[in-house]
mmCIF file of C-alpha atoms in Angstrom:
data_model
loop_
_atom_site.group_PDB
_atom_site.id
_atom_site.type_symbol
_atom_site.label_atom_id
_atom_site.label_comp_id
_atom_site.label_asym_id
_atom_site.label_seq_id
_atom_site.Cartn_x
_atom_site.Cartn_y
_atom_site.Cartn_z
ATOM 1 C CA MET A 132 -3.368 -1.801 6.443
ATOM 2 C CA PRO A 133 -4.927 -3.178 3.259
ATOM 3 C CA ILE A 134 -8.017 -1.408 1.955
ATOM 4 C CA SER A 135 -9.463 -4.484 0.258
ATOM 5 C CA TYR A 136 -8.665 -7.974 -0.915
ATOM 6 C CA ALA A 137 -7.472 -8.247 -4.529
ATOM 7 C CA ILE A 138 -8.520 -11.755 -5.474
ATOM 8 C CA LYS A 139 -6.651 -13.130 -8.480
ATOM 9 C CA GLY A 140 -8.859 -13.048 -11.566
ATOM 10 C CA GLN A 141 -11.372 -10.603 -10.082
ATOM 11 C CA GLN A 142 -12.033 -6.896 -10.667
ATOM 12 C CA HIS A 143 -9.808 -5.276 -8.015
ATOM 13 C CA ALA A 144 -6.810 -7.443 -8.955
ATOM 14 C CA HIS A 145 -7.301 -6.484 -12.626
ATOM 15 C CA ALA A 146 -7.528 -2.785 -11.698
ATOM 16 C CA LEU A 147 -4.259 -2.962 -9.747
ATOM 17 C CA ALA A 148 -2.508 -4.419 -12.780
ATOM 18 C CA ALA A 149 -4.189 -2.117 -15.334
ATOM 19 C CA TYR A 150 -3.404 1.199 -13.637
ATOM 20 C CA LYS A 151 0.353 0.681 -14.055
ATOM 21 C CA ALA A 152 0.485 -1.246 -17.339
ATOM 22 C CA ALA A 153 2.558 0.005 -20.287
ATOM 23 C CA TYR A 154 -0.610 1.713 -21.538
ATOM 24 C CA PRO A 155 -2.407 2.369 -18.254
ATOM 25 C CA SER A 156 -6.167 2.433 -17.977
ATOM 26 C CA ARG A 157 -7.247 5.983 -17.062
ATOM 27 C CA ASP A 158 -10.540 4.586 -15.737
ATOM 28 C CA ARG A 159 -8.690 2.210 -13.371
ATOM 29 C CA GLN A 160 -6.378 5.036 -12.285
ATOM 30 C CA THR A 161 -9.387 7.209 -11.445
ATOM 31 C CA ASP A 162 -11.105 4.346 -9.618
ATOM 32 C CA LEU A 163 -8.029 3.527 -7.521
ATOM 33 C CA LEU A 164 -7.325 7.175 -6.689
ATOM 34 C CA ALA A 165 -10.932 7.605 -5.554
ATOM 35 C CA LEU A 166 -10.726 4.418 -3.468
ATOM 36 C CA LEU A 167 -7.531 5.585 -1.768
ATOM 37 C CA MET A 168 -8.678 9.134 -1.121
ATOM 38 C CA VAL A 169 -12.111 8.148 0.240
ATOM 39 C CA PHE A 170 -10.481 5.464 2.391
ATOM 40 C CA LEU A 171 -8.034 8.007 3.820
ATOM 41 C CA VAL A 172 -10.843 10.482 4.536
ATOM 42 C CA ASP A 173 -12.973 7.821 6.224
ATOM 43 C CA HIS A 174 -10.167 5.958 8.022
ATOM 44 C CA HIS A 175 -7.412 8.509 8.613
ATOM 45 C CA ARG A 176 -7.935 8.242 12.364
ATOM 46 C CA CYS A 177 -7.807 4.448 12.190
ATOM 47 C CA VAL A 178 -4.489 4.454 10.327
ATOM 48 C CA SER A 179 -2.894 7.209 12.402
ATOM 49 C CA GLY A 180 -4.205 5.682 15.639
ATOM 50 C CA ALA A 181 -2.798 2.250 14.797
ATOM 51 C CA ALA A 182 0.569 3.881 14.005
ATOM 52 C CA HIS A 183 0.415 6.164 17.092
ATOM 53 C CA VAL A 184 0.735 9.263 14.896
ATOM 54 C CA ASP A 185 -0.799 12.655 15.702
ATOM 55 C CA GLN A 186 0.067 14.200 12.324
ATOM 56 C CA TRP A 187 1.741 12.717 9.241
ATOM 57 C CA THR A 188 4.700 14.733 8.004
ATOM 58 C CA HIS A 189 5.665 12.728 4.913
ATOM 59 C CA VAL A 190 4.223 10.313 2.400
ATOM 60 C CA THR A 191 6.027 7.831 0.172
ATOM 61 C CA VAL A 192 5.427 4.761 -1.958
ATOM 62 C CA VAL A 193 7.105 1.380 -1.920
ATOM 63 C CA PRO A 194 9.422 1.519 -4.960
ATOM 64 C CA SER A 195 9.240 -0.979 -7.772
ATOM 65 C CA THR A 196 11.850 -3.690 -7.495
ATOM 66 C CA LYS A 197 11.550 -4.609 -11.153
ATOM 67 C CA GLY A 198 13.603 -1.694 -12.513
ATOM 68 C CA ARG A 199 10.617 0.385 -13.686
ATOM 69 C CA GLU A 200 11.778 3.625 -15.299
ATOM 70 C CA GLY A 201 10.430 6.999 -14.213
ATOM 71 C CA GLU A 202 8.079 8.009 -11.467
ATOM 72 C CA HIS A 203 6.237 5.239 -9.639
ATOM 73 C CA PRO A 204 2.644 5.012 -10.964
ATOM 74 C CA LEU A 205 1.169 5.297 -7.448
ATOM 75 C CA LYS A 206 3.193 8.437 -6.706
ATOM 76 C CA ALA A 207 2.076 9.917 -10.035
ATOM 77 C CA LEU A 208 -1.515 9.045 -9.164
ATOM 78 C CA VAL A 209 -1.434 10.635 -5.703
ATOM 79 C CA GLY A 210 0.627 13.656 -6.748
ATOM 80 C CA ASN A 211 0.311 16.512 -4.252
ATOM 81 C CA ARG A 212 -3.223 15.604 -3.137
ATOM 82 C CA LEU A 213 -2.159 14.563 0.381
ATOM 83 C CA ARG A 214 -0.239 17.783 1.053
ATOM 84 C CA PHE A 215 2.600 16.029 2.900
ATOM 85 C CA LEU A 216 6.257 16.183 1.966
ATOM 86 C CA TRP A 217 7.351 13.310 -0.256
ATOM 87 C CA ALA A 218 10.016 11.025 1.162
ATOM 88 C CA GLU A 219 11.947 9.171 -1.513
ATOM 89 C CA LEU A 220 12.996 5.546 -1.393
ATOM 90 C CA THR A 221 15.126 3.716 -3.928
ATOM 91 C CA ALA A 222 15.358 -0.027 -4.495
ATOM 92 C CA ASN A 223 18.654 -1.880 -4.213
ATOM 93 C CA SER A 224 19.091 -3.533 -7.619
ATOM 94 C CA GLU A 225 21.427 -6.171 -6.156
ATOM 95 C CA ILE A 226 18.559 -7.799 -4.274
ATOM 96 C CA GLY A 227 16.473 -9.950 -6.590
ATOM 97 C CA SER A 228 13.010 -8.620 -7.401
ATOM 98 C CA GLU A 229 11.542 -12.088 -6.985
ATOM 99 C CA SER A 230 12.544 -12.388 -3.323
ATOM 100 C CA ARG A 231 9.435 -12.265 -1.156
ATOM 101 C CA ALA A 232 11.235 -12.083 2.164
ATOM 102 C CA PHE A 233 12.061 -9.093 4.360
ATOM 103 C CA HIS A 234 15.452 -7.685 3.507
ATOM 104 C CA PRO A 235 16.980 -4.825 5.547
ATOM 105 C CA ASP A 236 18.910 -3.522 2.519
ATOM 106 C CA ARG A 237 16.134 -3.793 -0.086
ATOM 107 C CA PHE A 238 15.418 -0.016 0.024
ATOM 108 C CA THR A 239 17.285 3.142 0.936
ATOM 109 C CA ALA A 240 15.781 6.485 1.927
ATOM 110 C CA LEU A 241 17.231 9.325 -0.123
ATOM 111 C CA GLN A 242 16.592 12.145 2.366
ATOM 112 C CA GLU A 243 18.430 12.996 5.507
ATOM 113 C CA GLU A 244 15.585 15.146 6.873
ATOM 114 C CA LEU A 245 13.503 12.249 8.142
ATOM 115 C CA ASP A 246 14.582 12.655 11.769
ATOM 116 C CA GLY A 247 11.386 12.355 13.798
ATOM 117 C CA ALA A 248 9.189 12.112 10.675
ATOM 118 C CA ALA A 249 5.826 10.350 10.668
ATOM 119 C CA VAL A 250 5.639 8.703 7.246
ATOM 120 C CA LEU A 251 2.513 7.398 5.532
ATOM 121 C CA LEU A 252 3.764 4.547 3.346
ATOM 122 C CA LEU A 253 1.581 3.644 0.352
ATOM 123 C CA ASP A 254 1.715 0.486 -1.734
ATOM 124 C CA ASP A 255 -0.525 -0.857 -4.448
ATOM 125 C CA THR A 256 -0.345 -4.609 -3.811
ATOM 126 C CA TRP A 257 0.548 -6.613 -0.698
ATOM 127 C CA THR A 258 1.468 -10.239 -1.314
ATOM 128 C CA THR A 259 3.671 -11.268 1.624
ATOM 129 C CA GLY A 260 4.181 -7.868 3.234
ATOM 130 C CA ALA A 261 7.954 -8.154 2.957
ATOM 131 C CA ARG A 262 8.387 -5.103 0.706
ATOM 132 C CA VAL A 263 6.264 -2.878 2.935
ATOM 133 C CA GLN A 264 8.234 -4.105 5.953
ATOM 134 C CA SER A 265 11.548 -3.543 4.156
ATOM 135 C CA ALA A 266 10.478 -0.019 3.122
ATOM 136 C CA ALA A 267 9.340 0.808 6.667
ATOM 137 C CA PHE A 268 12.688 -0.439 7.968
ATOM 138 C CA ALA A 269 14.573 1.847 5.543
ATOM 139 C CA LEU A 270 12.476 4.841 6.616
ATOM 140 C CA LYS A 271 13.148 4.144 10.289
ATOM 141 C CA GLN A 272 16.863 3.675 9.570
ATOM 142 C CA ALA A 273 16.757 7.169 8.010
ATOM 143 C CA GLY A 274 15.289 8.615 11.198
ATOM 144 C CA ALA A 275 11.507 8.326 10.826
ATOM 145 C CA SER A 276 9.923 7.915 14.244
ATOM 146 C CA ARG A 277 6.694 6.366 12.949
ATOM 147 C CA VAL A 278 5.633 4.618 9.754
ATOM 148 C CA GLY A 279 2.077 3.572 8.890
ATOM 149 C CA ALA A 280 1.189 1.676 5.734
ATOM 150 C CA VAL A 281 -1.909 1.708 3.541
ATOM 151 C CA VAL A 282 -2.115 -0.802 0.702
ATOM 152 C CA LEU A 283 -4.704 -0.667 -2.083
ATOM 153 C CA GLY A 284 -5.099 -4.431 -2.343
ATOM 154 C CA ARG A 285 -4.116 -7.547 -0.407
ATOM 155 C CA HIS A 286 -3.292 -10.073 -3.147
ATOM 156 C CA VAL A 287 -5.157 -13.342 -2.768
ATOM 157 C CA ASN A 288 -4.583 -16.399 -4.930
ATOM 158 C CA PRO A 289 -7.604 -18.690 -4.503
ATOM 159 C CA GLY A 290 -5.486 -21.548 -5.842
ATOM 160 C CA TYR A 291 -3.599 -21.656 -2.530
ATOM 161 C CA PRO A 292 -5.416 -23.871 0.001
ATOM 162 C CA ASP A 293 -4.500 -21.617 2.961
ATOM 163 C CA TRP A 294 -6.755 -18.900 1.518
ATOM 164 C CA LYS A 295 -9.855 -21.122 1.401
ATOM 165 C CA PRO A 296 -11.098 -20.406 4.974
ATOM 166 C CA ILE A 297 -10.734 -16.652 4.491
ATOM 167 C CA LEU A 298 -12.371 -16.664 1.061
ATOM 168 C CA ASP A 299 -15.228 -18.800 2.403
ATOM 169 C CA ALA A 300 -15.717 -16.340 5.276
ATOM 170 C CA ILE A 301 -15.886 -13.266 3.019
ATOM 171 C CA LYS A 302 -17.681 -14.683 -0.044
ATOM 172 C CA ASP A 303 -21.078 -13.278 0.996
ATOM 173 C CA ARG A 304 -19.703 -10.007 2.392
ATOM 174 C CA PRO A 305 -19.255 -7.302 -0.211
ATOM 175 C CA TYR A 306 -16.683 -4.554 0.232
ATOM 176 C CA GLN A 307 -17.838 -2.014 2.818
ATOM 177 C CA GLN A 308 -16.158 1.390 2.785
ATOM 178 C CA GLU A 309 -17.080 2.016 6.424
ATOM 179 C CA VAL A 310 -15.077 -1.013 7.626
ATOM 180 C CA CYS A 311 -11.281 -1.174 7.723
ATOM 181 C CA ALA A 312 -8.727 -3.582 9.155
ATOM 182 C CA VAL A 313 -8.859 -1.739 12.496
ATOM 183 C CA HIS A 314 -12.636 -2.176 12.837
ATOM 184 C CA ARG A 315 -14.361 -5.393 13.732
ATOM 185 C CA LEU A 316 -16.608 -6.738 10.965
ATOM 186 C CA ASP A 317 -19.648 -5.423 12.807
ATOM 187 C CA GLY A 318 -18.229 -1.884 12.442
ATOM 188 C CA GLY A 319 -17.512 -1.510 16.177
#
């Protein structure tokens, strides 16, 4: 479930790039953490309901497929704030980072204690959804019974004609914290 659109060249898209840059913007990190935490407070029931989860047991992030060293910036940002156990995924370096298709072997779960787990999967940017789907597949292969995803920004390139109808429909509708992908636009 994406929290918001991240339209190329606009503020949210810049924030998603700046928080994990070589010299990350602390302001963007704070903004994105606040966005995620407030979204989870306001829409926890929406996310868990859509995933048919009573209680999350684990949280994880979609790993970088570009060979980034160290802890994933989103995991570092969230830290222990969600109070769930961290599940760990690793990326398969043999699968090209440029591939934007689902791949069942793209990620591997590093724990064996995921039997029956309900995992909240976090990602910063959703372009095609293939990496979130591949990560969810790896978690289920490791025994997770349920996986629900929350993504900070749904990448939108206004240069692609297929996006025009959606961008036209939302151009006069600012972001509304009280509305999520589970709600209708009227909030019902």
